[in-house]
Structure formats: structure tokens, C-alpha cells
């Protein structure tokens, strides 16, 4: 080891010591301030479990974040087959192993904490522990998270290519879902917002903290360039916004009134938000000064990263302590005993009228973030084109923004507030989601804008542009984007969703609801793209075939709507039939209204598609006619003269044969 490597090694060791010390110190402070380590009045598991559980959880969270952050850095920062890519994939593999080991300890401590059993080296939980993991919801979620960690470690070791990094990162993201469903977010009141905010918080923390840890190790092992640091800086900026927004929302759900901010829980939340705000300031400095000065002052990387990681460790330690601190507002106490509250966790909304249609809402943080991010990114892309003198049709911008605003209204407005109580409102939301929103989004041509506005990378790494183009050209995308298959998925989803247990799952479970929104949005987008798509695609069919597909889906929607109207039984009687509404139509009448909506109102977007296809057909014929006219002008009508000469020759031959 030369002198430079020894210096880097000592800096990395010091950085690790500072990080671990900050993490454990902050966790200890949080447990003292919040009272999370106080002895239980009944069934106390002992001091080792009370202190060991949050410590094990803190280590697991750091390891999980490091694995996920390393995979994201691998997918978006480093080049294919580079030493940096191999190094960061190894980091992900090692971190995921630590994640699993710490998670096993945390799982064991959680079981002991719940059962009030002290930890001993000779303990044998036996059937009780197995029942906790397989039959109790909390144990199942923790076990699923550990299974995700095992799978991530295997995948990270098995392949060290960019595609494998992205797919493994997707698996790692899914492993965060069980964690978002546990802890304080598992309360029934405001369950959807609590789960979404916690999930986005975990995602942002993982990319931000884990990515910085991975980048530091890679810099020591293989070195990183200024461009690679700048790429991570962009990821960190987005993650900071995600972490701060979701943290504030999640904390407000648990704290409630202003006086509760003065409790131990509120104090810890304020400390955590303060550390995140400080990190944001440091991140801004990091982005403005450090990245530009990195080639001239390489040692500045370690100074700023050291401070940033220490503060990050404090934030994660406070979060671990918060997980063991009782919030001042217990979400389960906010739920009454009416049928609607027992089923949904919220009070029955007022009767649906024209006024409440515009005043009631139920925000969905995930889709609000998606809509706002998509609009912002699109407008920035258009601005970049204009700054360099390129034109972009204003109609496309209006169409895209309108589609995203409609998506935000469907998922966060009155339709989302009433869709759990009225099947007819659910059907309106479904039809708009799968048909109306894509009709606005597809003409926006997002892939075309992305390919033109974002600079192409030249070092074999992949940014958002490269990944988007890769995704639309995969074999899977070629199959599902085939017009007939897209139409079959679009129409068949109606039957597969409403006449199978999937409908009940998506209604009762928040994750099922989010899956439903994503599924119908994607299937609708693929179908509309195959019919009126502006973006280039692998399959382009003739206009008569497009009209035939539209007629086919129109007929299928009609039959589906008629089936609902003619049905004499509820699709989900244990939900819509047990809601206890005192206003509006009866559940069966409401279901028939939903069938009429699927039959009638659902065809309005189809009619709009038919008009758009007809206009495109007319314009295509007009362009072809103009092309032929220009060709004739260039050739002096030679094609027409040759054609007439051929006809004359055939006529003379026929006359000579008589």
C-alpha cells in the first residue's frame, strides 16, 4: 500500500468510526428523550431487549440504505464493465448481508419485546416464534423484508452489469414496502397517507444516505470522477426534497395539535427535521462549490462528506429512537366503531353533491409526487429545448400537463375520497384513469422530449434518457406494446379485475389500491399509445386496423357494463354492502349505476380516440398526397407518363392479338 492509499484508508476508517459513533449516540439520546427504553409495567422483556431492539434496527436501516443506495448509484452513475461498477455492486452485496444479519437480530428482539420474554443465549422460542413470523402481520412484514435482503445479496453477487443493478434495485425498493406497513404507519387512521409518506421517506433516505456511503467507499477503492460526483449530486437533491416533504407529513399525522410538539416525540421530530434541514444546506453548498472545485481540491470531498455522513447518522439514529417512542396521537384511538370507520379507518364523508364533489379530497402523496415531478421534468425539458433554439409544439405541453393534473385529481380529489364508499364513483375514477388520462399523456410524446432534451452519455453509463430508451426497446416492451396484445390487456383487465379476488384485495388493502392505479394507468397508456402514439414505437399498424381495435374495445366495454347493470348480486357485498351509508342509492342500485357508467360514459374517451385516429388518418393521406406531388414535380410527371405508356402498350398488344 502506497502513501496515498494509506491516507485514503485512514480517512475511510475515521469516517466509519464517526458515522457509527454518531448513529449509536443519536439512538441513545432518542431513547432517553422519548422514553423508548423505559421498563414496561407488564411483561417487561428486560434491558437488553429494550435497548438492543432500536440499536439493531438502526444498524439494519443503515445497511439496508447502503445496499439500496449502492444499487441506485450503480445503475445511474457508473459505466458498464467499469471497476467502479464492480466495486459498488460488491458494496451492495456486503451491505445486504449485514442487513439480513441485523434484521434477524431485530426480528428476534421484536418477538421478545411483544411477548415480554427476556433474551438468553439458551432461549428456544419454538412454535411461538414461527407463529409470529408466519401468522402475525408484523412478523410477516419483517420476514418479507429479510427475504428481500437475501434476494438482493444473491442478485448483487450473481451479476455485476448495469441491467442487473437496475433490476436488483427494483427488488430492493419492493423490500421497503413491508417496512412502510409496520411501526406507527400501521395505524388505521390516515393509513394510506401514513404508509405513503413513510415509504417515500425510506426511499429518499436510502438513495441519499446509502448512495453517499457507497460513493465514499468507491472513491477509496476505485476513484470517482467529477462527472460521477455530479450525477450523484442530482440524485441527492431529489432525495432531499422527498425526505423532507414526507418527513413533515408523516410527523404531522402522529403529532396532531401544536402543544404535542413539546412532548418527547415532538422534540425528537424537531431534532430530526432540523438535522435534515442542515443536510439540505450542506447539500446545496456541496452541489454549488464542491463539485466544481473537486479536480483542484480533491481532499475537500472527504471533509464535506464526513460532516454530511455524521449528520445523516444522527438523523437515522433519531429515527430509530422515534420508532420506539409512543406518538402523542395514537391513530387507533381516532377510529370510531361505525361500519365505515371499521372498514376504511375514516369517517363516512358527507353525501356526494355538486358542492362536495369540489370540496372533498383524500390526498395520495405518491401520485401527487409523481404528477408534480412529471410536470416539472417535462417543463424543464421544454425549457432546455427552447434555450438552445429548438421548437416544441405547445399543444403537446398543454396535453401532458392536463393529463398529469387529471391524474392528481383522480388520485387525490373527491373521486379518491368517495371511491371506497360508492362503486359508481370507483368506476368513474377507473374509466378516467385508464382512458382519459392516457389520451392526454400520449400526445405529449414524453419519450421524444426526453431523447431530445437530455444529453446523451458517452461513457457507457446510463442516465434517465438511456434507461427510458432501453425500457421501450426491451423484448417485453415489444410484446406488450403490440397493438392486439395491448388491446387485449386493456379490455381483459376489466374482467380479470372485477370478477376475481383482485377487486377485493385492491379495495381492502392500500398496497392493492396503489397497484390498481398503476396497472390501469399502464394498460391504458399502452393501448392509447398503440392507437394514436406520437412517440416512435416498434409496432405501427394501418389506420383501418386501429379503427377495428377501437370498435372491439367499445363492444367489450358495452358488454361489461350491461353485465353489471343486469347483475342481481353485489361484487363486493362485505365492503360496499356493509358500509352503512345513510345517503345515496342502495349498494345494488349504485353498482348498476357503475355499470351504466362503464357502458355509457366510458365510451366518451373511445369516441375521442376515434376522432383523433380519423384526423391522423386524414393528415397521413394528405402528407402522402403532397409527397407524391413533390415527387412528380421533381421527376416531371415521369411516373405518370410511364404508367400511361404501359397502358398504351397493353392496349396495342390486345388490339394486335384480335
XYZ file of C-alpha atoms in Angstrom:
658
model
C 0.000 0.000 0.000
C 1.480 3.344 -1.080
C 1.262 6.578 0.883
C -1.801 7.854 -0.983
C -3.735 4.641 -0.411
C -2.772 4.628 3.259
C -4.057 8.178 3.626
C -7.343 7.312 1.944
C -7.675 4.183 4.071
C -7.179 6.121 7.291
C -9.770 8.695 6.195
C -12.293 5.967 5.402
C -11.706 4.262 8.769
C -12.100 7.571 10.603
C -15.248 8.289 8.598
C -16.693 4.899 9.568
C -15.909 5.411 13.254
C -17.518 8.854 13.275
C -20.593 7.534 11.463
C -21.148 4.565 13.798
C -20.497 6.677 16.904
C -22.953 9.346 15.719
C -25.562 6.700 14.899
C -25.399 4.943 18.265
C -25.160 8.212 20.234
C -28.215 9.667 18.498
C -30.165 6.445 19.041
C -29.277 6.509 22.739
C -30.278 10.167 23.034
C -33.595 9.493 21.298
C -34.377 6.590 23.613
C -33.661 8.751 26.673
C -35.610 11.808 25.479
C -38.546 9.834 24.144
C -38.609 7.256 26.903
C -38.427 4.382 24.453
C -36.178 2.293 26.707
C -38.186 2.631 29.929
C -39.183 -0.624 31.653
C -42.645 -1.923 30.816
C -45.252 -2.039 33.546
C -46.311 -5.511 32.407
C -44.293 -8.234 30.656
C -41.025 -6.305 30.549
C -38.547 -8.127 28.234
C -35.530 -6.769 30.032
C -32.976 -4.043 29.470
C -31.079 -5.894 26.743
C -34.165 -6.198 24.542
C -35.384 -2.663 25.223
C -32.035 -1.156 24.233
C -30.971 -3.820 21.767
C -34.049 -3.616 19.533
C -33.614 0.037 18.421
C -29.838 -0.430 18.100
C -30.286 -3.490 15.899
C -32.950 -1.675 13.896
C -30.639 1.327 13.415
C -27.830 -0.879 12.096
C -30.274 -2.733 9.850
C -31.632 0.544 8.453
C -28.133 1.806 7.640
C -27.175 -1.480 5.976
C -30.447 -1.564 4.019
C -29.983 2.037 2.913
C -26.393 1.337 1.879
C -27.434 -1.651 -0.235
C -30.238 0.260 -1.940
C -28.193 3.429 -2.392
C -25.291 1.451 -3.837
C -27.583 -0.207 -6.389
C -29.067 3.143 -7.455
C -25.575 4.626 -7.783
C -24.525 1.586 -9.813
C -27.479 1.968 -12.175
C -27.282 5.737 -12.737
C -23.705 6.851 -12.093
C -21.069 4.369 -13.247
C -20.239 2.904 -16.655
C -20.765 -0.651 -17.821
C -17.905 -3.095 -17.038
C -16.036 -0.434 -15.031
C -14.092 -1.064 -11.850
C -16.374 1.391 -10.085
C -19.451 -0.616 -11.081
C -17.962 -3.869 -9.804
C -16.941 -2.179 -6.567
C -20.335 -0.663 -5.869
C -22.115 -3.958 -6.620
C -19.815 -5.658 -4.096
C -20.741 -2.958 -1.590
C -24.421 -3.706 -2.194
C -23.804 -7.428 -1.664
C -21.919 -6.951 1.608
C -24.383 -4.350 2.903
C -27.350 -6.619 2.152
C -25.704 -9.430 4.133
C -25.321 -7.075 7.115
C -28.922 -6.010 6.518
C -30.097 -9.628 6.855
C -27.976 -10.392 9.934
C -29.035 -7.220 11.769
C -32.600 -7.830 10.600
C -32.606 -11.328 12.096
C -31.479 -9.877 15.421
C -34.113 -7.138 15.159
C -36.793 -9.723 14.331
C -35.813 -11.798 17.363
C -35.817 -8.754 19.644
C -39.210 -7.672 18.255
C -40.705 -11.054 19.127
C -39.216 -10.942 22.625
C -40.458 -7.377 23.079
C -44.027 -8.331 22.137
C -44.127 -11.478 24.248
C -42.332 -9.881 27.201
C -39.589 -12.510 27.168
C -36.031 -11.761 28.264
C -33.152 -12.587 25.917
C -30.895 -15.501 26.846
C -28.303 -17.408 24.854
C -30.152 -20.657 25.574
C -33.591 -19.393 24.519
C -35.735 -21.523 22.252
C -38.872 -19.748 21.078
C -40.033 -22.760 19.086
C -43.595 -22.695 17.801
C -44.298 -19.230 19.179
C -41.615 -17.554 17.105
C -42.636 -19.499 13.986
C -46.249 -18.441 14.510
C -45.134 -14.817 14.873
C -43.251 -14.933 11.549
C -45.895 -16.821 9.565
C -49.242 -15.744 11.016
C -48.830 -12.356 12.706
C -48.841 -9.397 10.302
C -45.879 -7.600 11.883
C -43.752 -10.745 11.837
C -44.736 -11.449 8.231
C -43.715 -7.960 7.111
C -40.361 -8.158 8.888
C -39.726 -11.612 7.396
C -40.594 -10.347 3.912
C -38.110 -7.533 4.330
C -35.396 -10.019 5.280
C -36.302 -12.220 2.302
C -35.793 -9.153 0.127
C -32.371 -8.643 1.656
C -31.385 -12.246 0.938
C -32.538 -11.939 -2.665
C -30.683 -8.643 -3.117
C -27.436 -10.161 -1.836
C -27.745 -13.127 -4.214
C -28.532 -10.953 -7.227
C -25.755 -8.468 -6.455
C -23.208 -11.280 -6.252
C -24.529 -13.162 -9.303
C -24.222 -10.324 -11.825
C -22.388 -7.025 -11.927
C -23.861 -5.396 -15.014
C -25.983 -2.277 -15.313
C -29.192 -4.103 -16.175
C -28.733 -6.421 -13.194
C -28.087 -3.405 -10.960
C -31.356 -1.751 -12.029
C -33.418 -4.923 -11.621
C -31.835 -5.651 -8.236
C -32.568 -2.070 -7.169
C -36.228 -2.663 -8.082
C -36.270 -5.755 -5.830
C -34.670 -3.704 -3.055
C -37.308 -0.972 -3.457
C -40.042 -3.585 -3.054
C -38.418 -4.735 0.183
C -39.118 -1.268 1.600
C -42.868 -1.787 1.241
C -43.193 -4.142 4.257
C -41.220 -1.649 6.352
C -43.622 1.141 5.362
C -46.515 -1.003 6.601
C -45.044 -1.533 10.079
C -44.481 0.713 13.059
C -46.551 3.847 13.585
C -47.719 3.788 9.945
C -49.650 0.588 10.623
C -52.348 2.534 12.485
C -55.705 2.544 10.753
C -56.479 6.282 10.791
C -54.945 8.087 7.787
C -53.381 4.741 6.968
C -52.868 5.482 3.270
C -51.119 8.808 3.806
C -49.021 7.398 6.661
C -47.850 4.424 4.602
C -47.135 6.536 1.517
C -45.217 9.200 3.415
C -43.153 6.617 5.306
C -42.457 4.661 2.121
C -41.258 7.753 0.268
C -39.233 8.758 3.332
C -37.458 5.395 3.395
C -36.841 5.564 -0.335
C -35.349 9.049 -0.184
C -33.174 8.224 2.831
C -31.897 5.047 1.168
C -30.856 6.787 -2.042
C -29.394 9.781 -0.228
C -27.582 8.208 2.723
C -26.793 4.846 1.166
C -25.641 6.419 -2.056
C -23.241 8.740 -0.263
C -21.806 5.870 1.797
C -21.327 3.797 -1.360
C -19.774 6.718 -3.228
C -17.279 7.255 -0.404
C -16.161 3.623 -0.460
C -15.915 3.599 -4.262
C -13.792 6.752 -4.178
C -11.383 4.964 -1.850
C -11.357 1.662 -3.772
C -11.531 2.763 -7.404
C -11.794 6.546 -7.568
C -14.651 8.673 -8.918
C -14.646 11.453 -11.473
C -16.144 14.921 -11.240
C -18.944 13.893 -13.642
C -19.826 10.882 -11.490
C -19.976 13.013 -8.335
C -22.231 15.482 -10.172
C -24.561 12.660 -11.212
C -24.985 11.529 -7.626
C -25.482 15.141 -6.559
C -28.575 15.335 -8.785
C -29.954 12.143 -7.210
C -29.238 13.500 -3.718
C -31.050 16.771 -4.462
C -34.250 14.947 -5.439
C -33.919 12.601 -2.460
C -33.574 15.528 -0.039
C -36.854 17.035 -1.235
C -38.536 13.649 -0.915
C -37.186 13.059 2.593
C -38.091 16.487 3.949
C -41.621 16.592 2.475
C -42.532 13.051 3.512
C -40.973 13.521 6.949
C -43.035 16.615 7.699
C -46.268 14.976 6.538
C -45.655 11.737 8.424
C -44.755 13.596 11.615
C -47.830 15.828 11.437
C -50.061 12.732 11.300
C -48.532 11.442 14.538
C -48.314 14.745 16.451
C -51.618 16.465 15.721
C -52.066 19.670 17.736
C -49.347 22.277 18.313
C -48.913 21.501 22.011
C -47.915 17.939 21.145
C -44.738 19.270 19.553
C -43.466 19.891 23.078
C -43.692 16.198 24.018
C -40.720 13.843 23.855
C -41.906 12.564 20.486
C -42.354 16.093 19.152
C -38.893 17.088 20.399
C -37.299 14.167 18.570
C -39.207 15.034 15.398
C -37.993 18.633 15.578
C -34.421 17.443 16.085
C -34.694 15.099 13.122
C -36.221 17.740 10.841
C -33.520 20.153 11.953
C -30.752 17.716 11.004
C -32.383 17.132 7.619
C -32.614 20.901 7.031
C -28.924 21.281 7.898
C -28.155 18.480 5.467
C -30.087 20.348 2.798
C -27.950 23.453 3.332
C -24.757 21.393 3.212
C -26.044 19.621 0.110
C -26.626 22.962 -1.612
C -23.070 24.011 -0.791
C -21.842 20.598 -1.915
C -23.606 20.971 -5.246
C -22.516 24.549 -5.905
C -18.932 24.578 -4.637
C -17.512 21.124 -4.086
C -18.371 19.505 -7.405
C -16.840 22.361 -9.372
C -13.711 22.524 -7.175
C -13.182 18.761 -6.916
C -10.399 18.450 -9.532
C -8.341 21.212 -7.868
C -9.129 20.268 -4.245
C -9.679 16.503 -4.023
C -9.358 16.476 -0.216
C -12.433 18.690 0.086
C -14.521 15.630 -0.813
C -13.662 13.906 2.464
C -14.244 16.968 4.617
C -17.719 17.736 3.323
C -18.742 14.076 3.084
C -17.501 13.407 6.610
C -19.684 16.160 8.046
C -22.648 15.132 5.910
C -22.436 11.457 6.889
C -22.115 12.313 10.583
C -25.301 14.401 10.436
C -27.015 11.672 8.430
C -26.094 9.167 11.128
C -27.654 11.443 13.742
C -30.864 11.662 11.702
C -31.059 7.886 11.294
C -30.336 7.350 14.984
C -33.136 9.736 15.922
C -35.424 7.854 13.526
C -34.589 4.551 15.239
C -35.402 6.091 18.612
C -38.645 7.553 17.248
C -39.709 4.071 16.218
C -39.619 3.084 19.900
C -41.321 6.256 21.164
C -45.082 6.407 21.563
C -46.550 9.266 19.467
C -48.825 11.755 21.259
C -51.632 10.891 18.833
C -52.485 7.206 18.739
C -54.033 6.582 15.291
C -56.058 3.625 16.528
C -57.823 5.858 19.060
C -59.056 8.132 16.257
C -61.124 5.350 14.733
C -64.743 5.019 15.787
C -66.959 1.983 15.722
C -69.206 2.834 12.782
C -69.147 0.358 9.869
C -67.397 2.852 7.592
C -64.711 3.623 10.185
C -64.104 -0.035 10.946
C -63.711 -0.810 7.237
C -61.810 2.242 5.995
C -60.347 3.804 9.147
C -62.046 7.114 8.385
C -65.418 8.705 8.978
C -68.127 8.380 6.357
C -67.919 11.506 4.151
C -70.968 13.737 3.614
C -73.399 12.963 0.830
C -71.934 13.348 -2.632
C -73.298 16.545 -4.173
C -72.054 19.092 -6.652
C -70.543 21.053 -3.759
C -68.808 18.114 -2.073
C -67.517 16.936 -5.439
C -65.305 20.030 -5.500
C -64.630 20.366 -1.764
C -63.908 16.832 -0.524
C -60.463 15.326 -1.047
C -58.224 12.465 0.040
C -54.615 13.204 -0.977
C -52.411 10.375 -2.171
C -48.839 11.521 -1.630
C -47.275 9.053 -4.067
C -49.316 10.205 -7.049
C -49.066 13.852 -6.065
C -45.273 13.478 -6.108
C -45.428 11.590 -9.414
C -47.665 14.217 -11.027
C -45.677 17.196 -9.744
C -42.338 15.605 -10.708
C -43.589 14.664 -14.176
C -44.892 18.169 -14.857
C -41.710 19.794 -13.557
C -39.416 17.499 -15.527
C -41.463 17.998 -18.709
C -41.423 21.802 -18.413
C -37.674 21.784 -17.731
C -37.178 19.668 -20.847
C -39.207 22.082 -22.964
C -37.259 24.996 -21.493
C -33.952 23.332 -22.354
C -35.061 22.857 -25.959
C -36.102 26.495 -26.276
C -32.859 27.772 -24.766
C -30.884 26.041 -27.492
C -33.255 27.248 -30.201
C -35.317 24.089 -30.784
C -39.070 24.177 -31.054
C -41.580 22.051 -29.198
C -45.318 22.171 -30.024
C -47.218 23.994 -27.244
C -50.132 21.609 -27.713
C -48.008 18.723 -26.519
C -47.065 20.601 -23.359
C -50.688 21.511 -22.633
C -51.755 17.923 -23.230
C -49.117 16.462 -20.879
C -49.738 18.956 -18.075
C -53.510 18.448 -18.375
C -53.114 14.681 -18.146
C -50.962 14.881 -15.034
C -53.332 17.343 -13.361
C -56.222 14.996 -14.132
C -54.226 12.105 -12.651
C -53.625 14.142 -9.492
C -57.338 14.938 -9.197
C -58.395 11.310 -9.690
C -55.977 10.003 -7.070
C -56.248 12.843 -4.536
C -59.526 14.670 -5.135
C -63.153 13.848 -4.436
C -63.073 10.731 -6.613
C -60.498 9.207 -4.276
C -62.473 10.417 -1.249
C -65.682 8.645 -2.348
C -64.441 5.636 -4.352
C -64.269 3.459 -1.216
C -67.932 4.105 -0.434
C -69.606 4.281 -3.863
C -68.957 1.722 -6.588
C -70.193 4.210 -9.185
C -67.532 6.740 -8.169
C -64.929 3.985 -8.253
C -65.998 3.203 -11.818
C -65.776 6.856 -12.853
C -62.246 7.018 -11.448
C -61.344 3.764 -13.204
C -62.623 4.903 -16.599
C -60.885 8.261 -16.347
C -57.673 6.648 -15.154
C -57.413 4.025 -17.867
C -58.881 6.017 -20.778
C -58.997 9.779 -20.233
C -55.579 10.291 -18.614
C -53.654 8.370 -21.339
C -55.480 10.335 -24.071
C -53.810 13.443 -22.636
C -50.441 11.890 -21.799
C -49.717 10.012 -25.030
C -49.907 13.100 -27.334
C -47.384 14.741 -25.012
C -44.699 12.444 -26.530
C -42.589 12.197 -23.348
C -40.031 9.768 -24.804
C -39.414 12.041 -27.783
C -38.939 15.032 -25.488
C -36.635 13.055 -23.219
C -34.448 11.864 -26.073
C -34.122 15.411 -27.417
C -33.788 17.407 -24.200
C -31.453 15.185 -22.161
C -27.845 14.966 -23.279
C -26.685 11.545 -24.393
C -23.994 9.969 -22.224
C -20.830 8.848 -23.967
C -19.122 6.744 -21.281
C -21.310 3.581 -21.341
C -23.203 4.667 -18.230
C -26.969 5.132 -18.237
C -28.930 8.129 -17.136
C -32.685 8.642 -17.252
C -32.528 9.047 -21.051
C -30.646 5.808 -21.617
C -32.827 3.822 -19.220
C -36.036 5.120 -20.780
C -34.876 4.211 -24.292
C -33.664 0.834 -23.028
C -37.045 0.150 -21.417
C -39.100 0.888 -24.524
C -36.871 -1.332 -26.673
C -36.779 -4.424 -24.446
C -38.353 -7.646 -25.728
C -41.015 -7.401 -23.039
C -41.941 -3.866 -24.148
C -42.101 -5.024 -27.772
C -44.573 -7.726 -26.789
C -46.910 -5.699 -24.549
C -46.878 -2.721 -26.930
C -48.068 -4.864 -29.841
C -51.493 -3.311 -30.621
C -53.552 -6.507 -30.419
C -51.902 -7.560 -27.147
C -52.223 -4.038 -25.712
C -55.918 -4.039 -26.631
C -56.405 -7.493 -25.072
C -54.723 -6.371 -21.843
C -56.748 -3.163 -21.823
C -60.103 -4.905 -22.275
C -59.325 -8.122 -20.424
C -58.254 -6.248 -17.310
C -61.887 -5.346 -16.687
C -62.933 -8.979 -16.259
C -59.705 -10.071 -14.552
C -60.021 -7.249 -12.032
C -63.717 -7.025 -11.164
C -64.664 -10.695 -11.315
C -61.722 -12.122 -9.343
C -60.464 -11.666 -5.748
C -58.145 -8.916 -7.032
C -61.006 -6.420 -6.693
C -61.437 -7.215 -3.010
C -57.686 -7.037 -2.387
C -57.359 -3.641 -4.068
C -60.324 -2.323 -2.083
C -59.290 -3.545 1.366
C -55.518 -3.149 1.135
C -53.725 0.129 0.494
C -50.974 -1.610 -1.490
C -53.654 -3.212 -3.643
C -55.182 0.196 -4.339
C -51.824 1.631 -5.409
C -51.250 -1.395 -7.647
C -54.684 -0.863 -9.210
C -53.893 2.751 -10.101
C -50.537 1.789 -11.612
C -51.925 -1.184 -13.540
C -54.818 0.628 -15.176
C -52.671 3.642 -15.940
C -50.065 1.476 -17.705
C -52.530 -0.706 -19.628
C -54.460 2.365 -20.730
C -51.278 4.139 -21.798
C -50.068 1.126 -23.822
C -53.416 0.849 -25.601
C -53.702 4.534 -26.413
C -50.038 4.633 -27.497
C -50.695 1.788 -29.955
C -53.659 3.717 -31.404
C -52.572 7.382 -31.527
C -48.980 7.290 -30.284
C -46.659 10.145 -31.242
C -43.544 8.579 -29.733
C -41.771 6.121 -32.034
C -42.638 2.506 -31.301
C -41.783 -0.971 -32.597
C -45.300 -1.549 -33.942
C -47.216 0.724 -36.279
C -50.499 -0.596 -37.681
C -52.633 0.743 -40.512
C -55.445 3.122 -39.684
C -58.265 0.691 -40.618
C -56.868 -1.789 -38.075
C -56.822 0.935 -35.433
C -60.491 1.660 -36.024
C -61.285 -2.054 -35.752
C -59.466 -2.296 -32.404
C -61.400 0.703 -31.112
C -64.705 -0.848 -32.189
C -63.739 -4.093 -30.474
C -62.921 -2.403 -27.172
C -66.095 -0.318 -27.453
C -68.146 -3.511 -27.749
C -66.304 -5.148 -24.844
C -66.938 -2.163 -22.593
C -70.603 -2.257 -23.569
C -70.954 -5.959 -22.694
C -69.115 -5.419 -19.408
C -71.362 -2.504 -18.489
C -74.502 -4.457 -19.401
C -73.327 -7.383 -17.256
C -73.028 -5.082 -14.253
C -76.403 -3.493 -14.948
C -78.112 -6.873 -15.245
C -76.439 -8.401 -12.182
C -78.555 -9.049 -9.102
C -75.694 -9.598 -6.657
C -73.039 -7.264 -5.297
C -69.478 -7.792 -6.480
C -68.148 -6.997 -3.011
C -71.039 -7.297 -0.523
C -68.784 -7.451 2.552
C -67.475 -3.986 1.648
C -69.966 -1.862 -0.293
C -72.918 -3.672 1.260
C -71.611 -3.233 4.813
C -70.517 0.417 4.643
C -73.598 1.685 6.469
C -74.300 4.644 4.176
C -77.429 6.613 5.081
C -77.415 8.644 1.877
C -77.291 7.971 -1.844
C -78.546 4.927 -3.760
C -78.559 1.433 -2.304
C -75.385 -0.601 -2.922
C -77.030 -2.670 -5.679
C -78.513 0.407 -7.358
C -75.126 2.097 -7.119
C -73.469 -0.912 -8.764
C -75.949 -0.731 -11.628
C -75.114 2.963 -11.994
C -71.464 1.941 -12.185
C -72.351 -0.482 -14.980
C -74.120 2.304 -16.858
C -71.014 4.444 -16.456
C -68.830 1.669 -17.870
C -71.252 1.329 -20.786
C -72.051 4.960 -21.473
C -69.597 7.439 -20.002
C -66.719 5.045 -20.555
C -67.313 5.268 -24.291
C -66.717 9.025 -24.452
C -62.918 8.599 -24.392
C -63.292 5.888 -27.044
C -65.211 8.353 -29.210
C -62.445 10.909 -28.667
C -59.871 8.308 -29.721
C -61.886 7.570 -32.853
C -61.917 11.265 -33.775
C -58.165 11.559 -33.183
C -57.457 8.463 -35.305
C -59.666 9.828 -38.086
C -57.830 13.158 -38.038
C -54.456 11.372 -38.069
C -55.660 9.208 -40.975
C -56.724 12.268 -42.942
C -53.434 14.045 -42.245
C -51.449 10.945 -43.188
C -53.258 10.714 -46.538
C -52.722 14.424 -47.113
C -48.983 14.083 -46.382
C -48.749 11.122 -48.728
C -50.529 13.076 -51.462
C -48.152 16.004 -51.013
C -45.188 13.641 -51.128
C -46.381 12.156 -54.412
C -46.965 15.634 -55.833
C -43.439 16.684 -54.895
C -42.030 13.515 -56.427
C -43.993 14.157 -59.607
C -42.724 17.740 -59.743
C -39.127 16.601 -59.331
C -39.493 13.861 -61.977
C -41.554 15.895 -64.419
C -44.516 13.544 -64.039
C -42.332 10.723 -65.283
C -44.199 8.161 -63.173
C -47.498 9.189 -64.734
C -46.021 9.148 -68.220
C -44.542 5.679 -67.656
C -47.880 4.453 -66.362
C -49.735 5.827 -69.399
C -47.130 4.338 -71.721
C -47.630 0.938 -70.081
C -51.388 1.181 -70.552
C -50.924 2.179 -74.205
C -48.573 -0.743 -74.768
C -51.067 -3.173 -73.250
C -53.871 -1.708 -75.379
C -51.840 -2.047 -78.582
C -50.940 -5.628 -77.686
C -54.585 -6.502 -77.145
C -55.584 -4.953 -80.482
C -52.815 -6.816 -82.324
C -53.989 -10.151 -80.936
C -57.511 -9.765 -82.376
